[in-house]
């Protein structure tokens, strides 16, 4: 999979050379290229933003550098581009969307800062490429960079060959066709730590009872923390 990230803060993406994503890059599963948007400015101050038409607080990212950046990326490879624009006004990022993005050949992440990117760039992307505007959740970040780190990690771990034991993906509660309950709590040795004991059932060796206990725990956690996930289910 080819990944391009365009940002005025390319240093944000240094952590992608670490851990599992870093190994996927080293192993040739992912071709990651990070680009400084300012490379496509031409004025002395490398200006990427300007005041909004119609007034109001904040700044808007100018269309011209984005247009040149997208044209240059399109030229650099013949793979079809899916442009991902992180914005709090986007489609909620879920495991389902992560699986969808993992099917694409090439993702181009366009990181906005300030109050966002001139809408004409977004409209141009919708007309020219596949465009997906994505939100990480109902809160406001200063820019798309942190969202892109999260999206890239969630997508890359789904690519064939990235996770050592692919069965661990199948067992995740958010895997396709799975119940979508929250995960049950996990324990490891020692059996007692600071006077807190591991639940007896987990030491019992009865796989059926363990499975039943874990299902109960997952359901109770989901009731407490995410009742929305249980809407439309019985009892
Ligand atoms: Cl994807 N971007 C920004 N800038 N803020 C956000 C977000 C994304 N998701 C939640 N808040």
PDB file of C-alpha atoms and ligand atoms in Angstrom:
ATOM      1  CA  UNK A   1       0.000   0.000   0.000  1.00  0.00           C
ATOM      2  CA  UNK A   2       1.205   3.469  -0.894  1.00  0.00           C
ATOM      3  CA  UNK A   3       0.638   6.218   1.710  1.00  0.00           C
ATOM      4  CA  UNK A   4       1.298   9.919   1.140  1.00  0.00           C
ATOM      5  CA  UNK A   5       0.876  12.447   3.930  1.00  0.00           C
ATOM      6  CA  UNK A   6       0.851  16.189   3.208  1.00  0.00           C
ATOM      7  CA  UNK A   7       1.247  18.540   6.184  1.00  0.00           C
ATOM      8  CA  UNK A   8       2.934  21.773   7.226  1.00  0.00           C
ATOM      9  CA  UNK A   9       4.361  19.751  10.159  1.00  0.00           C
ATOM     10  CA  UNK A  10       6.047  16.710   8.552  1.00  0.00           C
ATOM     11  CA  UNK A  11       7.970  16.095  11.812  1.00  0.00           C
ATOM     12  CA  UNK A  12       4.707  14.953  13.413  1.00  0.00           C
ATOM     13  CA  UNK A  13       5.065  11.670  11.524  1.00  0.00           C
ATOM     14  CA  UNK A  14       8.472  10.585  12.837  1.00  0.00           C
ATOM     15  CA  UNK A  15       6.810   7.978  15.135  1.00  0.00           C
ATOM     16  CA  UNK A  16       5.580   6.069  12.066  1.00  0.00           C
ATOM     17  CA  UNK A  17       9.133   4.701  11.712  1.00  0.00           C
ATOM     18  CA  UNK A  18       8.638   2.886  15.066  1.00  0.00           C
ATOM     19  CA  UNK A  19       6.943  -0.357  16.037  1.00  0.00           C
ATOM     20  CA  UNK A  20       4.591  -2.267  13.771  1.00  0.00           C
ATOM     21  CA  UNK A  21       4.076   0.499  11.197  1.00  0.00           C
ATOM     22  CA  UNK A  22       7.850   1.023  10.990  1.00  0.00           C
ATOM     23  CA  UNK A  23       8.347  -2.702  10.353  1.00  0.00           C
ATOM     24  CA  UNK A  24       5.669  -2.668   7.636  1.00  0.00           C
ATOM     25  CA  UNK A  25       7.595   0.166   5.944  1.00  0.00           C
ATOM     26  CA  UNK A  26      10.950  -1.633   6.374  1.00  0.00           C
ATOM     27  CA  UNK A  27       9.407  -4.865   5.064  1.00  0.00           C
ATOM     28  CA  UNK A  28       8.055  -3.194   1.931  1.00  0.00           C
ATOM     29  CA  UNK A  29       4.356  -3.748   2.770  1.00  0.00           C
ATOM     30  CA  UNK A  30       3.885   0.019   3.073  1.00  0.00           C
ATOM     31  CA  UNK A  31       5.508   2.748   0.967  1.00  0.00           C
ATOM     32  CA  UNK A  32       5.145   5.867   3.160  1.00  0.00           C
ATOM     33  CA  UNK A  33       6.041   9.323   1.892  1.00  0.00           C
ATOM     34  CA  UNK A  34       5.609  12.443   4.034  1.00  0.00           C
ATOM     35  CA  UNK A  35       5.499  15.788   2.211  1.00  0.00           C
ATOM     36  CA  UNK A  36       5.838  19.373   3.440  1.00  0.00           C
ATOM     37  CA  UNK A  37       2.987  21.425   1.957  1.00  0.00           C
ATOM     38  CA  UNK A  38       5.316  24.435   1.927  1.00  0.00           C
ATOM     39  CA  UNK A  39       7.272  22.771  -0.901  1.00  0.00           C
ATOM     40  CA  UNK A  40       4.354  23.869  -3.120  1.00  0.00           C
ATOM     41  CA  UNK A  41       4.406  27.539  -2.086  1.00  0.00           C
ATOM     42  CA  UNK A  42       6.319  30.135  -4.081  1.00  0.00           C
ATOM     43  CA  UNK A  43       6.384  33.270  -1.919  1.00  0.00           C
ATOM     44  CA  UNK A  44       9.235  34.281   0.390  1.00  0.00           C
ATOM     45  CA  UNK A  45       7.285  33.329   3.548  1.00  0.00           C
ATOM     46  CA  UNK A  46       5.917  29.988   2.227  1.00  0.00           C
ATOM     47  CA  UNK A  47       2.396  31.136   3.015  1.00  0.00           C
ATOM     48  CA  UNK A  48      -0.224  28.379   3.323  1.00  0.00           C
ATOM     49  CA  UNK A  49      -3.138  30.279   4.984  1.00  0.00           C
ATOM     50  CA  UNK A  50      -5.161  33.438   4.608  1.00  0.00           C
ATOM     51  CA  UNK A  51      -8.156  35.218   6.179  1.00  0.00           C
ATOM     52  CA  UNK A  52     -11.646  33.787   5.550  1.00  0.00           C
ATOM     53  CA  UNK A  53     -13.998  35.409   3.021  1.00  0.00           C
ATOM     54  CA  UNK A  54     -17.067  36.586   4.904  1.00  0.00           C
ATOM     55  CA  UNK A  55     -15.032  37.324   8.009  1.00  0.00           C
ATOM     56  CA  UNK A  56     -14.687  35.490  11.289  1.00  0.00           C
ATOM     57  CA  UNK A  57     -11.931  34.234  13.520  1.00  0.00           C
ATOM     58  CA  UNK A  58      -9.056  32.047  12.395  1.00  0.00           C
ATOM     59  CA  UNK A  59      -7.358  31.362   9.098  1.00  0.00           C
ATOM     60  CA  UNK A  60      -8.145  29.129   6.131  1.00  0.00           C
ATOM     61  CA  UNK A  61      -5.613  27.119   4.140  1.00  0.00           C
ATOM     62  CA  UNK A  62      -5.102  28.571   0.650  1.00  0.00           C
ATOM     63  CA  UNK A  63      -6.135  26.432  -2.310  1.00  0.00           C
ATOM     64  CA  UNK A  64      -3.089  26.908  -4.594  1.00  0.00           C
ATOM     65  CA  UNK A  65      -0.466  24.917  -2.597  1.00  0.00           C
ATOM     66  CA  UNK A  66      -2.966  22.079  -2.103  1.00  0.00           C
ATOM     67  CA  UNK A  67      -3.790  22.032  -5.808  1.00  0.00           C
ATOM     68  CA  UNK A  68      -0.118  21.818  -6.763  1.00  0.00           C
ATOM     69  CA  UNK A  69       0.550  19.172  -4.108  1.00  0.00           C
ATOM     70  CA  UNK A  70      -2.273  16.937  -5.335  1.00  0.00           C
ATOM     71  CA  UNK A  71      -1.233  17.386  -8.996  1.00  0.00           C
ATOM     72  CA  UNK A  72       2.362  16.431  -8.112  1.00  0.00           C
ATOM     73  CA  UNK A  73       1.277  13.373  -6.122  1.00  0.00           C
ATOM     74  CA  UNK A  74      -0.990  12.248  -8.950  1.00  0.00           C
ATOM     75  CA  UNK A  75       2.004  12.529 -11.341  1.00  0.00           C
ATOM     76  CA  UNK A  76       4.280  10.536  -8.997  1.00  0.00           C
ATOM     77  CA  UNK A  77       2.385   7.248  -9.303  1.00  0.00           C
ATOM     78  CA  UNK A  78      -0.302   5.731 -11.515  1.00  0.00           C
ATOM     79  CA  UNK A  79      -2.092   4.127  -8.528  1.00  0.00           C
ATOM     80  CA  UNK A  80      -5.634   5.452  -8.017  1.00  0.00           C
ATOM     81  CA  UNK A  81      -5.748   7.987  -5.164  1.00  0.00           C
ATOM     82  CA  UNK A  82      -8.142   7.926  -2.228  1.00  0.00           C
ATOM     83  CA  UNK A  83      -7.793  11.332  -0.575  1.00  0.00           C
ATOM     84  CA  UNK A  84      -8.455  11.279   3.176  1.00  0.00           C
ATOM     85  CA  UNK A  85      -9.142  14.651   4.799  1.00  0.00           C
ATOM     86  CA  UNK A  86      -9.259  14.606   8.601  1.00  0.00           C
ATOM     87  CA  UNK A  87     -11.859  17.034   9.923  1.00  0.00           C
ATOM     88  CA  UNK A  88     -14.206  17.094  12.920  1.00  0.00           C
ATOM     89  CA  UNK A  89     -16.996  17.482  10.305  1.00  0.00           C
ATOM     90  CA  UNK A  90     -16.123  14.128   8.679  1.00  0.00           C
ATOM     91  CA  UNK A  91     -17.504  10.585   8.746  1.00  0.00           C
ATOM     92  CA  UNK A  92     -16.778   8.970  12.129  1.00  0.00           C
ATOM     93  CA  UNK A  93     -13.648   6.811  12.025  1.00  0.00           C
ATOM     94  CA  UNK A  94     -14.583   3.257  12.985  1.00  0.00           C
ATOM     95  CA  UNK A  95     -13.042  -0.183  12.601  1.00  0.00           C
ATOM     96  CA  UNK A  96     -15.408  -0.688   9.644  1.00  0.00           C
ATOM     97  CA  UNK A  97     -13.908   2.361   7.899  1.00  0.00           C
ATOM     98  CA  UNK A  98     -10.385   1.153   8.777  1.00  0.00           C
ATOM     99  CA  UNK A  99     -11.150  -2.134   6.945  1.00  0.00           C
ATOM    100  CA  UNK A 100     -12.486  -0.141   3.960  1.00  0.00           C
ATOM    101  CA  UNK A 101      -9.366   2.025   3.765  1.00  0.00           C
ATOM    102  CA  UNK A 102      -7.133  -1.058   4.063  1.00  0.00           C
ATOM    103  CA  UNK A 103      -8.561  -2.220   0.695  1.00  0.00           C
ATOM    104  CA  UNK A 104      -7.276   0.855  -1.142  1.00  0.00           C
ATOM    105  CA  UNK A 105      -4.055   0.875  -3.181  1.00  0.00           C
ATOM    106  CA  UNK A 106      -3.062   4.434  -2.321  1.00  0.00           C
ATOM    107  CA  UNK A 107      -4.184   6.766   0.472  1.00  0.00           C
ATOM    108  CA  UNK A 108      -3.275  10.466   0.349  1.00  0.00           C
ATOM    109  CA  UNK A 109      -3.791  12.242   3.678  1.00  0.00           C
ATOM    110  CA  UNK A 110      -4.320  16.007   3.464  1.00  0.00           C
ATOM    111  CA  UNK A 111      -3.723  17.541   6.902  1.00  0.00           C
ATOM    112  CA  UNK A 112      -5.495  20.830   7.441  1.00  0.00           C
ATOM    113  CA  UNK A 113      -4.559  23.298  10.162  1.00  0.00           C
ATOM    114  CA  UNK A 114      -6.291  26.480  11.308  1.00  0.00           C
ATOM    115  CA  UNK A 115     -10.027  26.501  10.433  1.00  0.00           C
ATOM    116  CA  UNK A 116      -9.508  23.986   7.617  1.00  0.00           C
ATOM    117  CA  UNK A 117      -8.814  23.925   3.877  1.00  0.00           C
ATOM    118  CA  UNK A 118     -10.582  26.112   1.277  1.00  0.00           C
ATOM    119  CA  UNK A 119     -13.733  24.176   0.325  1.00  0.00           C
ATOM    120  CA  UNK A 120     -12.848  24.330  -3.387  1.00  0.00           C
ATOM    121  CA  UNK A 121      -9.919  21.956  -2.736  1.00  0.00           C
ATOM    122  CA  UNK A 122     -12.312  19.500  -1.085  1.00  0.00           C
ATOM    123  CA  UNK A 123     -14.773  19.806  -3.998  1.00  0.00           C
ATOM    124  CA  UNK A 124     -11.912  19.336  -6.496  1.00  0.00           C
ATOM    125  CA  UNK A 125     -10.865  16.148  -4.676  1.00  0.00           C
ATOM    126  CA  UNK A 126     -14.438  14.822  -4.718  1.00  0.00           C
ATOM    127  CA  UNK A 127     -14.610  15.457  -8.497  1.00  0.00           C
ATOM    128  CA  UNK A 128     -11.148  14.062  -9.346  1.00  0.00           C
ATOM    129  CA  UNK A 129     -10.332  11.310  -6.848  1.00  0.00           C
ATOM    130  CA  UNK A 130     -12.125   9.241  -4.260  1.00  0.00           C
ATOM    131  CA  UNK A 131     -12.568  11.588  -1.282  1.00  0.00           C
ATOM    132  CA  UNK A 132     -13.294  10.572   2.316  1.00  0.00           C
ATOM    133  CA  UNK A 133     -13.558  13.203   5.046  1.00  0.00           C
ATOM    134  CA  UNK A 134     -12.958  11.493   8.392  1.00  0.00           C
ATOM    135  CA  UNK A 135     -13.488  12.544  12.019  1.00  0.00           C
ATOM    136  CA  UNK A 136     -11.781  10.866  14.952  1.00  0.00           C
ATOM    137  CA  UNK A 137     -14.570  11.799  17.358  1.00  0.00           C
ATOM    138  CA  UNK A 138     -16.609  14.615  18.845  1.00  0.00           C
ATOM    139  CA  UNK A 139     -13.822  16.912  19.991  1.00  0.00           C
ATOM    140  CA  UNK A 140     -11.577  19.454  18.313  1.00  0.00           C
ATOM    141  CA  UNK A 141      -7.911  18.963  17.451  1.00  0.00           C
ATOM    142  CA  UNK A 142      -5.715  21.786  16.202  1.00  0.00           C
ATOM    143  CA  UNK A 143      -5.041  19.967  12.951  1.00  0.00           C
ATOM    144  CA  UNK A 144      -5.333  16.664  11.159  1.00  0.00           C
ATOM    145  CA  UNK A 145      -1.850  15.359  12.037  1.00  0.00           C
ATOM    146  CA  UNK A 146      -2.717  13.440  15.212  1.00  0.00           C
ATOM    147  CA  UNK A 147      -5.815  12.001  13.524  1.00  0.00           C
ATOM    148  CA  UNK A 148      -3.673  10.750  10.623  1.00  0.00           C
ATOM    149  CA  UNK A 149      -1.300   8.984  13.034  1.00  0.00           C
ATOM    150  CA  UNK A 150      -4.276   7.123  14.497  1.00  0.00           C
ATOM    151  CA  UNK A 151      -5.839   6.297  11.109  1.00  0.00           C
ATOM    152  CA  UNK A 152      -2.547   5.049   9.634  1.00  0.00           C
ATOM    153  CA  UNK A 153      -1.917   2.778  12.615  1.00  0.00           C
ATOM    154  CA  UNK A 154      -5.456   1.356  12.511  1.00  0.00           C
ATOM    155  CA  UNK A 155      -5.245   0.707   8.750  1.00  0.00           C
ATOM    156  CA  UNK A 156      -1.679  -0.617   8.451  1.00  0.00           C
ATOM    157  CA  UNK A 157      -2.183  -3.283  11.131  1.00  0.00           C
ATOM    158  CA  UNK A 158      -4.960  -4.763   8.948  1.00  0.00           C
ATOM    159  CA  UNK A 159      -2.697  -5.271   5.909  1.00  0.00           C
ATOM    160  CA  UNK A 160      -1.726  -8.877   5.149  1.00  0.00           C
ATOM    161  CA  UNK A 161       1.618  -9.774   6.756  1.00  0.00           C
ATOM    162  CA  UNK A 162       1.757  -6.881   9.247  1.00  0.00           C
ATOM    163  CA  UNK A 163       0.458  -8.728  12.326  1.00  0.00           C
ATOM    164  CA  UNK A 164       2.391 -11.885  13.172  1.00  0.00           C
ATOM    165  CA  UNK A 165      -0.658 -13.924  14.179  1.00  0.00           C
ATOM    166  CA  UNK A 166      -3.610 -12.946  11.926  1.00  0.00           C
ATOM    167  CA  UNK A 167      -5.968 -14.859  14.262  1.00  0.00           C
ATOM    168  CA  UNK A 168      -5.607 -11.951  16.726  1.00  0.00           C
ATOM    169  CA  UNK A 169      -7.401  -9.701  14.189  1.00  0.00           C
ATOM    170  CA  UNK A 170     -10.221 -12.243  13.846  1.00  0.00           C
ATOM    171  CA  UNK A 171     -10.699 -12.350  17.640  1.00  0.00           C
ATOM    172  CA  UNK A 172     -11.014  -8.564  17.982  1.00  0.00           C
ATOM    173  CA  UNK A 173     -14.479  -7.484  19.020  1.00  0.00           C
ATOM    174  CA  UNK A 174     -14.621  -4.993  16.131  1.00  0.00           C
ATOM    175  CA  UNK A 175     -13.685  -7.529  13.434  1.00  0.00           C
ATOM    176  CA  UNK A 176     -16.285  -7.861  10.624  1.00  0.00           C
ATOM    177  CA  UNK A 177     -19.236 -10.004  11.731  1.00  0.00           C
ATOM    178  CA  UNK A 178     -18.233  -9.841  15.404  1.00  0.00           C
ATOM    179  CA  UNK A 179     -20.570  -8.867  18.255  1.00  0.00           C
ATOM    180  CA  UNK A 180     -19.112  -5.306  18.641  1.00  0.00           C
ATOM    181  CA  UNK A 181     -19.109  -5.588  22.431  1.00  0.00           C
ATOM    182  CA  UNK A 182     -16.241  -3.979  24.335  1.00  0.00           C
ATOM    183  CA  UNK A 183     -13.362  -6.293  25.281  1.00  0.00           C
ATOM    184  CA  UNK A 184     -13.454  -8.268  28.540  1.00  0.00           C
ATOM    185  CA  UNK A 185     -10.708  -7.555  31.145  1.00  0.00           C
ATOM    186  CA  UNK A 186      -7.409  -9.441  30.863  1.00  0.00           C
ATOM    187  CA  UNK A 187      -5.062 -10.778  33.551  1.00  0.00           C
ATOM    188  CA  UNK A 188      -1.604 -12.345  33.669  1.00  0.00           C
ATOM    189  CA  UNK A 189       0.788 -13.576  36.396  1.00  0.00           C
ATOM    190  CA  UNK A 190       1.188 -13.213  39.341  1.00  0.00           C
ATOM    191  CA  UNK A 191      -2.139 -14.671  40.600  1.00  0.00           C
ATOM    192  CA  UNK A 192      -2.211 -12.135  43.479  1.00  0.00           C
ATOM    193  CA  UNK A 193      -0.817  -8.600  43.124  1.00  0.00           C
ATOM    194  CA  UNK A 194      -1.105  -6.010  45.938  1.00  0.00           C
ATOM    195  CA  UNK A 195      -3.811  -8.192  47.537  1.00  0.00           C
ATOM    196  CA  UNK A 196      -5.850  -8.235  44.316  1.00  0.00           C
ATOM    197  CA  UNK A 197      -6.532 -11.774  43.087  1.00  0.00           C
ATOM    198  CA  UNK A 198      -7.168 -12.876  39.517  1.00  0.00           C
ATOM    199  CA  UNK A 199     -10.814 -14.083  39.220  1.00  0.00           C
ATOM    200  CA  UNK A 200     -10.935 -17.796  40.176  1.00  0.00           C
ATOM    201  CA  UNK A 201     -12.735 -18.823  36.994  1.00  0.00           C
ATOM    202  CA  UNK A 202      -9.691 -17.858  34.897  1.00  0.00           C
ATOM    203  CA  UNK A 203      -7.518 -20.274  36.913  1.00  0.00           C
ATOM    204  CA  UNK A 204     -10.118 -23.072  36.778  1.00  0.00           C
ATOM    205  CA  UNK A 205      -9.101 -24.573  33.432  1.00  0.00           C
ATOM    206  CA  UNK A 206     -12.797 -24.823  32.406  1.00  0.00           C
ATOM    207  CA  UNK A 207     -12.765 -23.278  28.935  1.00  0.00           C
ATOM    208  CA  UNK A 208     -16.563 -23.156  28.726  1.00  0.00           C
ATOM    209  CA  UNK A 209     -16.893 -21.286  32.029  1.00  0.00           C
ATOM    210  CA  UNK A 210     -14.067 -18.932  31.052  1.00  0.00           C
ATOM    211  CA  UNK A 211     -15.831 -18.116  27.775  1.00  0.00           C
ATOM    212  CA  UNK A 212     -19.127 -17.553  29.615  1.00  0.00           C
ATOM    213  CA  UNK A 213     -17.485 -15.250  32.203  1.00  0.00           C
ATOM    214  CA  UNK A 214     -15.732 -13.231  29.512  1.00  0.00           C
ATOM    215  CA  UNK A 215     -19.013 -12.813  27.577  1.00  0.00           C
ATOM    216  CA  UNK A 216     -20.740 -11.555  30.768  1.00  0.00           C
ATOM    217  CA  UNK A 217     -17.932  -9.122  31.497  1.00  0.00           C
ATOM    218  CA  UNK A 218     -17.945  -7.800  27.928  1.00  0.00           C
ATOM    219  CA  UNK A 219     -21.721  -7.297  28.058  1.00  0.00           C
ATOM    220  CA  UNK A 220     -21.630  -5.548  31.466  1.00  0.00           C
ATOM    221  CA  UNK A 221     -18.798  -3.229  30.350  1.00  0.00           C
ATOM    222  CA  UNK A 222     -20.715  -2.384  27.205  1.00  0.00           C
ATOM    223  CA  UNK A 223     -23.916  -1.656  29.236  1.00  0.00           C
ATOM    224  CA  UNK A 224     -21.945   0.673  31.524  1.00  0.00           C
ATOM    225  CA  UNK A 225     -19.775   2.475  28.988  1.00  0.00           C
ATOM    226  CA  UNK A 226     -21.391   2.182  25.553  1.00  0.00           C
ATOM    227  CA  UNK A 227     -25.137   1.475  25.872  1.00  0.00           C
ATOM    228  CA  UNK A 228     -25.509   2.832  22.298  1.00  0.00           C
ATOM    229  CA  UNK A 229     -23.795  -0.335  21.025  1.00  0.00           C
ATOM    230  CA  UNK A 230     -26.593  -2.484  22.539  1.00  0.00           C
ATOM    231  CA  UNK A 231     -29.542  -0.564  20.999  1.00  0.00           C
ATOM    232  CA  UNK A 232     -31.945  -2.959  19.304  1.00  0.00           C
ATOM    233  CA  UNK A 233     -30.629  -6.049  21.132  1.00  0.00           C
ATOM    234  CA  UNK A 234     -32.799  -8.220  23.381  1.00  0.00           C
ATOM    235  CA  UNK A 235     -32.604  -8.293  27.246  1.00  0.00           C
TER     236      UNK A 235
HETATM  237 CL1  LIG B   1      -9.975  14.050  12.037  1.00  0.00          CL
HETATM  238  N1  LIG B   1      -9.308  16.521  12.674  1.00  0.00           N
HETATM  239  C1  LIG B   1      -9.348  17.567  13.472  1.00  0.00           C
HETATM  240  N2  LIG B   1      -8.667  18.678  13.123  1.00  0.00           N
HETATM  241  N3  LIG B   1     -10.010  17.619  14.615  1.00  0.00           N
HETATM  242  C2  LIG B   1     -10.667  16.514  14.939  1.00  0.00           C
HETATM  243  C3  LIG B   1     -10.678  15.369  14.160  1.00  0.00           C
HETATM  244  C4  LIG B   1      -9.982  15.411  13.002  1.00  0.00           C
HETATM  245  N4  LIG B   1     -11.430  14.436  14.749  1.00  0.00           N
HETATM  246  C5  LIG B   1     -11.865  14.974  15.870  1.00  0.00           C
HETATM  247  N5  LIG B   1     -11.407  16.229  16.011  1.00  0.00           N
END
